[in-house]
């Protein structure tokens, strides 16, 4: 049940969140140089671009849907969507302090300034880059500390609400199953924000998280330290250290648009390998071309402002075909603002 007071608190805190993160987006833009170099014509997509009003409407619809799902008992709303004031100020200073570095890399087109002090050979070359705002790439404690704030800035405060949409198919999958017997793996769990949401909703699920960044995993471990039944693996999603059919359900959020096209089938195959027959993969990533009518042009702009070397190819990746080839059927595909939630089942 969501009480009237909780509903009002949710609406007020989401509005404050959006204002906070959108203002950081514009502050970062103001602190940065032009998107184009001297003499270059600004990029213009030949596809339709939604107006600001349409984007704002899409955002409101996402929050309305989030609330509806909570009211329907599909998941709990987070107890607080606002961070503590001291933490918010600290993160804001950190974020704004890092903007000139991001801007310098962008204007110099230097996107391989990563922290590879340890184990250079362990990481595939595509991984050793600065994706979007990420100073040091995925490989420093500072990058891990900043990550969640930066992602919320990118998505105008909607990232957590979009991730929560993965809880809808998860709640359908859980149905009357005994939580203790459902093994869940979050592939590319990053700093653990989605895994924590899973455990808040299903405290008895034995959950695992896998990621290639030791620093992001360290952050995730801290976040989930109150649960004894959460395990983490520092590994490449291309070769996961798990047995065939070990998991009932896999989640994977915002990984595939950061993989080169030739690596996606390898990871897709590996994910389906570790799923049990009848098990489901709940997959959340960027909208793709055609997912939301009239929005394709907006997607074209993302790699203009941020280093996203594989994003364009992701926009037309045929996910249904990719997973079907590896033994999983498409069950559903549901756009949620700037993301799409897609569900596959291993046959
Ligand atoms: C955009 S972040 C998404 C993190 C998290 N799922 C979320 O919702 O915020 C991408 C994550 O994928 C991880 N990653 C990228 N390539 C990987 C690979 N080949 N194997 C495992 N993790 C990888 C990165 O370390 C990073 O944590």
Coordinates of C-alpha atoms and ligand atoms in Angstrom, one line a residue:
X1 CA 0.0 0.0 0.0
X2 CA 1.2 3.5 -0.8
X3 CA -0.5 6.1 1.5
X4 CA -1.5 9.6 0.3
X5 CA 1.4 11.0 2.4
X6 CA 3.9 8.6 0.7
X7 CA 2.5 9.5 -2.7
X8 CA 2.9 13.3 -2.0
X9 CA 6.4 12.7 -0.6
X10 CA 7.3 10.7 -3.7
X11 CA 6.1 13.4 -6.1
X12 CA 7.8 16.2 -4.2
X13 CA 11.1 14.3 -3.9
X14 CA 11.1 13.2 -7.5
X15 CA 10.5 16.8 -8.6
X16 CA 13.4 18.0 -6.4
X17 CA 15.6 15.2 -7.8
X18 CA 14.9 16.2 -11.4
X19 CA 15.6 19.9 -10.6
X20 CA 18.8 19.0 -8.9
X21 CA 20.2 16.8 -11.6
X22 CA 19.0 18.8 -14.6
X23 CA 20.6 21.9 -13.1
X24 CA 23.9 20.0 -12.9
X25 CA 23.5 19.0 -16.5
X26 CA 23.1 22.6 -17.6
X27 CA 25.9 23.8 -15.2
X28 CA 28.2 21.2 -16.7
X29 CA 27.3 22.3 -20.2
X30 CA 27.9 26.0 -19.3
X31 CA 31.3 25.1 -17.8
X32 CA 32.3 23.3 -21.0
X33 CA 33.4 24.4 -24.5
X34 CA 31.3 24.0 -27.6
X35 CA 30.4 20.6 -28.8
X36 CA 32.0 21.2 -32.2
X37 CA 35.5 22.3 -33.1
X38 CA 36.2 25.5 -34.9
X39 CA 34.9 25.4 -38.4
X40 CA 32.8 22.2 -37.8
X41 CA 29.1 22.4 -38.5
X42 CA 27.0 21.4 -35.5
X43 CA 25.6 17.9 -35.7
X44 CA 22.0 17.7 -36.9
X45 CA 20.1 14.4 -36.8
X46 CA 18.0 13.7 -39.9
X47 CA 15.5 11.8 -37.6
X48 CA 12.6 13.3 -35.6
X49 CA 13.6 14.9 -32.3
X50 CA 11.0 15.3 -29.5
X51 CA 10.4 18.8 -28.1
X52 CA 11.3 19.7 -24.6
X53 CA 7.7 19.4 -23.6
X54 CA 7.5 15.9 -25.0
X55 CA 10.6 14.9 -23.1
X56 CA 9.2 16.4 -19.9
X57 CA 5.9 14.5 -20.5
X58 CA 7.9 11.3 -21.0
X59 CA 9.6 11.9 -17.7
X60 CA 6.3 12.6 -15.9
X61 CA 4.9 9.4 -17.4
X62 CA 7.8 7.4 -16.1
X63 CA 7.2 8.6 -12.5
X64 CA 3.5 8.1 -12.8
X65 CA 4.1 4.5 -13.9
X66 CA 6.6 4.0 -11.1
X67 CA 4.0 5.1 -8.6
X68 CA 1.3 2.9 -10.2
X69 CA 3.5 -0.1 -9.9
X70 CA 4.2 0.6 -6.3
X71 CA 0.5 1.0 -5.6
X72 CA -0.2 -2.3 -7.4
X73 CA 2.3 -3.9 -5.0
X74 CA 4.8 -4.9 -7.7
X75 CA 7.6 -3.3 -5.7
X76 CA 8.2 -0.8 -2.9
X77 CA 9.1 2.8 -3.5
X78 CA 12.5 3.7 -2.1
X79 CA 12.1 5.0 1.4
X80 CA 13.9 8.2 0.3
X81 CA 14.7 9.3 -3.2
X82 CA 16.7 12.3 -1.8
X83 CA 20.2 11.8 -0.6
X84 CA 21.3 13.4 2.7
X85 CA 22.2 17.0 2.3
X86 CA 25.8 16.7 3.2
X87 CA 26.3 13.8 0.7
X88 CA 24.4 15.7 -2.0
X89 CA 26.7 18.8 -1.5
X90 CA 29.8 16.6 -1.5
X91 CA 28.8 14.8 -4.7
X92 CA 27.8 18.0 -6.4
X93 CA 31.3 19.5 -5.7
X94 CA 33.0 16.3 -6.8
X95 CA 30.9 16.2 -10.0
X96 CA 31.4 19.9 -10.9
X97 CA 35.1 19.6 -10.0
X98 CA 35.5 16.8 -12.6
X99 CA 33.7 18.6 -15.4
X100 CA 36.8 20.4 -16.8
X101 CA 38.5 17.1 -17.1
X102 CA 35.6 15.6 -19.0
X103 CA 35.6 18.7 -21.2
X104 CA 39.3 18.6 -21.9
X105 CA 39.1 14.9 -22.9
X106 CA 36.2 15.6 -25.1
X107 CA 37.8 18.6 -26.9
X108 CA 41.1 16.8 -27.3
X109 CA 39.3 13.6 -28.3
X110 CA 41.4 11.8 -25.6
X111 CA 39.2 8.9 -24.5
X112 CA 41.8 6.4 -23.4
X113 CA 43.0 8.1 -20.2
X114 CA 42.2 5.2 -17.9
X115 CA 43.8 4.0 -14.7
X116 CA 45.5 0.8 -15.7
X117 CA 48.1 0.7 -12.9
X118 CA 47.1 -3.0 -12.2
X119 CA 46.6 -5.8 -14.6
X120 CA 46.5 -4.0 -18.0
X121 CA 46.4 -7.4 -19.7
X122 CA 43.4 -8.5 -17.7
X123 CA 41.1 -6.0 -19.4
X124 CA 39.9 -6.1 -23.0
X125 CA 41.0 -3.0 -25.0
X126 CA 37.4 -1.8 -25.4
X127 CA 37.1 -1.6 -21.7
X128 CA 40.0 0.7 -21.2
X129 CA 38.3 3.9 -22.3
X130 CA 36.6 6.9 -20.6
X131 CA 32.9 6.3 -21.3
X132 CA 30.6 9.4 -20.9
X133 CA 31.8 11.4 -17.8
X134 CA 34.1 8.7 -16.5
X135 CA 37.5 10.1 -15.5
X136 CA 39.9 7.1 -15.0
X137 CA 37.5 5.0 -17.0
X138 CA 35.9 2.3 -14.8
X139 CA 39.1 1.8 -12.9
X140 CA 39.4 4.0 -9.9
X141 CA 37.7 4.6 -6.5
X142 CA 37.0 8.2 -7.5
X143 CA 35.2 7.1 -10.6
X144 CA 33.1 4.6 -8.6
X145 CA 32.2 7.3 -6.1
X146 CA 31.1 9.7 -8.8
X147 CA 29.3 7.2 -11.1
X148 CA 25.7 7.2 -9.7
X149 CA 25.6 11.0 -9.5
X150 CA 26.9 11.2 -13.1
X151 CA 24.4 8.8 -14.4
X152 CA 21.5 10.7 -12.7
X153 CA 22.8 13.9 -14.3
X154 CA 22.9 12.2 -17.8
X155 CA 19.3 11.0 -17.3
X156 CA 17.9 14.1 -15.5
X157 CA 17.3 12.2 -12.3
X158 CA 15.3 9.4 -13.8
X159 CA 18.0 6.6 -13.8
X160 CA 16.8 4.8 -10.7
X161 CA 13.2 5.0 -11.7
X162 CA 14.1 3.5 -15.1
X163 CA 16.1 0.7 -13.4
X164 CA 13.1 0.0 -11.1
X165 CA 11.0 -0.9 -14.2
X166 CA 13.1 -4.2 -14.3
X167 CA 11.3 -5.1 -11.1
X168 CA 8.0 -5.4 -13.0
X169 CA 9.0 -8.5 -14.9
X170 CA 10.9 -9.7 -11.9
X171 CA 7.8 -9.6 -9.7
X172 CA 5.9 -11.5 -12.5
X173 CA 8.8 -14.1 -12.5
X174 CA 8.8 -14.4 -8.7
X175 CA 5.0 -15.0 -8.6
X176 CA 4.6 -17.6 -5.8
X177 CA 8.2 -18.8 -6.0
X178 CA 10.1 -19.2 -2.8
X179 CA 12.7 -16.3 -2.7
X180 CA 15.3 -18.5 -1.0
X181 CA 15.3 -20.8 -4.0
X182 CA 15.7 -18.2 -6.7
X183 CA 19.3 -17.5 -7.7
X184 CA 19.7 -14.1 -9.3
X185 CA 22.8 -12.7 -11.1
X186 CA 23.1 -9.0 -12.0
X187 CA 25.6 -8.9 -14.9
X188 CA 27.7 -5.7 -14.9
X189 CA 26.3 -4.7 -11.5
X190 CA 28.5 -1.6 -11.4
X191 CA 28.2 0.1 -8.0
X192 CA 25.3 -2.1 -7.0
X193 CA 22.4 0.3 -7.0
X194 CA 20.0 -2.2 -8.8
X195 CA 21.1 -5.1 -6.7
X196 CA 20.3 -3.1 -3.6
X197 CA 16.9 -2.4 -4.9
X198 CA 16.4 -6.1 -5.6
X199 CA 17.4 -7.0 -2.0
X200 CA 15.2 -4.3 -0.6
X201 CA 12.3 -5.9 -2.3
X202 CA 13.3 -9.6 -2.0
X203 CA 15.5 -9.8 1.0
X204 CA 15.8 -13.5 0.9
X205 CA 17.0 -13.9 -2.7
X206 CA 20.5 -15.2 -2.8
X207 CA 21.9 -12.7 -5.3
X208 CA 25.2 -12.3 -7.1
X209 CA 26.8 -9.4 -8.9
X210 CA 29.5 -9.6 -11.6
X211 CA 31.5 -6.7 -12.9
X212 CA 34.9 -6.1 -14.4
X213 CA 35.7 -3.1 -12.3
X214 CA 37.3 -3.9 -8.8
X215 CA 36.5 -0.3 -7.7
X216 CA 32.9 -0.5 -8.7
X217 CA 32.6 -3.9 -7.0
X218 CA 34.1 -2.5 -3.9
X219 CA 31.4 0.2 -3.8
X220 CA 28.7 -2.4 -4.4
X221 CA 30.1 -4.6 -1.6
X222 CA 29.8 -1.7 0.8
X223 CA 26.3 -0.9 -0.3
X224 CA 25.1 -4.5 0.2
X225 CA 27.1 -5.3 3.3
X226 CA 24.0 -5.8 5.5
X227 CA 23.1 -8.9 3.5
X228 CA 25.2 -12.0 4.1
X229 CA 23.8 -13.8 1.0
X230 CA 25.1 -11.5 -1.7
X231 CA 28.2 -12.6 -3.6
X232 CA 30.4 -10.7 -6.1
X233 CA 32.6 -11.9 -8.9
X234 CA 35.3 -9.8 -10.4
X235 CA 35.2 -11.1 -14.0
X236 CA 34.5 -10.4 -17.6
X237 CA 30.9 -11.0 -18.8
X238 CA 32.4 -12.7 -21.9
X239 CA 33.6 -15.6 -19.7
X240 CA 31.7 -15.8 -16.4
X241 CA 33.0 -18.0 -13.6
X242 CA 29.7 -19.9 -13.3
X243 CA 28.4 -23.3 -14.2
X244 CA 25.9 -23.9 -17.0
X245 CA 22.3 -23.3 -15.8
X246 CA 23.3 -21.9 -12.4
X247 CA 20.9 -19.1 -12.3
X248 CA 17.1 -18.7 -12.4
X249 CA 17.1 -15.1 -13.4
X250 CA 19.6 -12.7 -14.8
X251 CA 19.4 -8.9 -14.9
X252 CA 21.7 -6.7 -17.0
X253 CA 21.4 -3.0 -17.0
X254 CA 23.1 -0.5 -19.2
X255 CA 25.9 -2.8 -20.3
X256 CA 25.2 -3.6 -24.0
X257 CA 25.4 -0.1 -25.4
X258 CA 29.0 0.0 -24.1
X259 CA 30.1 -3.2 -25.7
X260 CA 31.6 -3.4 -29.3
X261 CA 29.1 -5.1 -31.7
X262 CA 31.4 -8.1 -32.0
X263 CA 31.5 -8.6 -28.3
X264 CA 27.7 -8.5 -27.7
X265 CA 27.0 -12.0 -29.2
X266 CA 29.8 -13.4 -26.9
X267 CA 28.2 -11.9 -23.8
X268 CA 24.7 -12.8 -24.9
X269 CA 25.8 -16.5 -25.4
X270 CA 27.5 -16.5 -22.0
X271 CA 24.4 -15.0 -20.2
X272 CA 22.1 -17.6 -21.7
X273 CA 24.6 -20.4 -20.9
X274 CA 24.5 -19.6 -17.1
X275 CA 20.6 -19.4 -17.1
X276 CA 18.5 -22.5 -16.3
X277 CA 16.0 -23.6 -19.0
X278 CA 12.8 -21.6 -18.3
X279 CA 15.0 -19.0 -16.6
X280 CA 14.6 -15.3 -17.6
X281 CA 16.9 -12.5 -18.6
X282 CA 15.6 -9.1 -17.6
X283 CA 17.5 -6.6 -19.8
X284 CA 17.5 -2.8 -19.5
X285 CA 19.3 -0.5 -21.9
X286 CA 19.0 2.6 -23.9
X287 CA 16.0 3.0 -26.2
X288 CA 16.8 1.8 -29.7
X289 CA 15.7 3.2 -33.0
X290 CA 11.9 2.7 -33.4
X291 CA 11.2 2.0 -29.8
X292 CA 9.4 5.3 -29.2
X293 CA 7.9 7.0 -32.2
X294 CA 9.4 10.5 -32.8
X295 CA 12.4 10.0 -30.5
X296 CA 15.1 8.5 -32.7
X297 CA 16.8 11.8 -33.4
X298 CA 17.2 12.4 -29.7
X299 CA 19.2 9.2 -29.4
X300 CA 21.6 10.4 -32.2
X301 CA 22.7 13.3 -30.0
X302 CA 24.0 11.3 -27.0
X303 CA 27.3 10.3 -28.6
X304 CA 27.8 14.0 -29.7
X305 CA 28.2 15.2 -26.1
X306 CA 29.7 12.1 -24.5
X307 CA 32.2 9.5 -25.5
X308 CA 30.0 6.5 -26.4
X309 CA 31.9 4.7 -29.1
X310 CA 29.5 1.7 -29.5
X311 CA 26.2 3.5 -28.9
X312 CA 25.3 4.1 -32.5
X313 CA 25.7 0.5 -33.4
X314 CA 23.6 -0.5 -30.4
X315 CA 20.7 1.7 -31.6
X316 CA 20.0 -0.8 -34.4
X317 CA 21.2 -4.0 -32.7
X318 CA 18.6 -6.7 -33.3
X319 CA 18.3 -8.0 -29.7
X320 CA 15.6 -10.5 -30.5
X321 CA 17.8 -12.2 -33.1
X322 CA 20.9 -11.9 -30.9
X323 CA 19.3 -13.8 -28.0
X324 CA 17.3 -16.2 -30.2
X325 CA 20.5 -17.4 -31.8
X326 CA 21.7 -18.3 -28.3
X327 CA 18.6 -20.2 -27.2
X328 CA 16.3 -17.5 -25.7
X329 CA 12.9 -16.3 -26.8
X330 CA 11.8 -12.7 -26.6
X331 CA 8.9 -12.4 -24.1
X332 CA 8.3 -8.7 -24.0
X333 CA 9.8 -5.3 -24.8
X334 CA 8.6 -2.2 -22.9
X335 CA 10.0 1.3 -23.4
X336 CA 10.4 3.3 -20.2
X337 CA 11.3 7.0 -20.9
X338 CA 15.0 6.7 -22.3
X339 CA 15.3 3.0 -21.6
X340 CA 13.7 -0.2 -22.8
X341 CA 13.0 -3.2 -20.6
X342 CA 13.3 -6.4 -22.6
X343 CA 12.6 -9.9 -21.2
X344 CA 14.0 -13.2 -22.7
X345 CA 13.4 -16.7 -21.6
X346 CA 15.8 -19.6 -22.1
X347 CA 14.0 -22.4 -24.0
Ligands
LIG1 C1 27.1 1.9 -17.6 S1 27.7 0.9 -16.3 C2 26.2 0.1 -15.7 C3 26.3 -0.4 -14.3 C4 25.0 -0.8 -13.6 N1 24.5 -2.0 -14.2 C5 24.0 0.3 -13.6 O1 22.8 0.0 -13.7 O2 24.4 1.4 -13.3 C6 28.5 -0.4 -17.2 C7 29.2 -1.4 -16.3 O3 29.6 -2.5 -17.1 C8 30.8 -2.9 -16.6 N2 31.4 -3.7 -17.8 C9 31.7 -3.2 -19.0 N3 32.2 -4.2 -19.8 C10 32.2 -5.3 -19.0 C11 32.6 -6.7 -19.2 N4 33.1 -7.1 -20.4 N5 32.4 -7.5 -18.2 C12 31.9 -7.2 -17.0 N6 31.5 -5.9 -16.7 C13 31.7 -5.0 -17.7 C14 31.6 -1.7 -16.2 O4 32.6 -2.0 -15.3 C15 30.4 -0.9 -15.6 O5 30.3 -1.2 -14.2

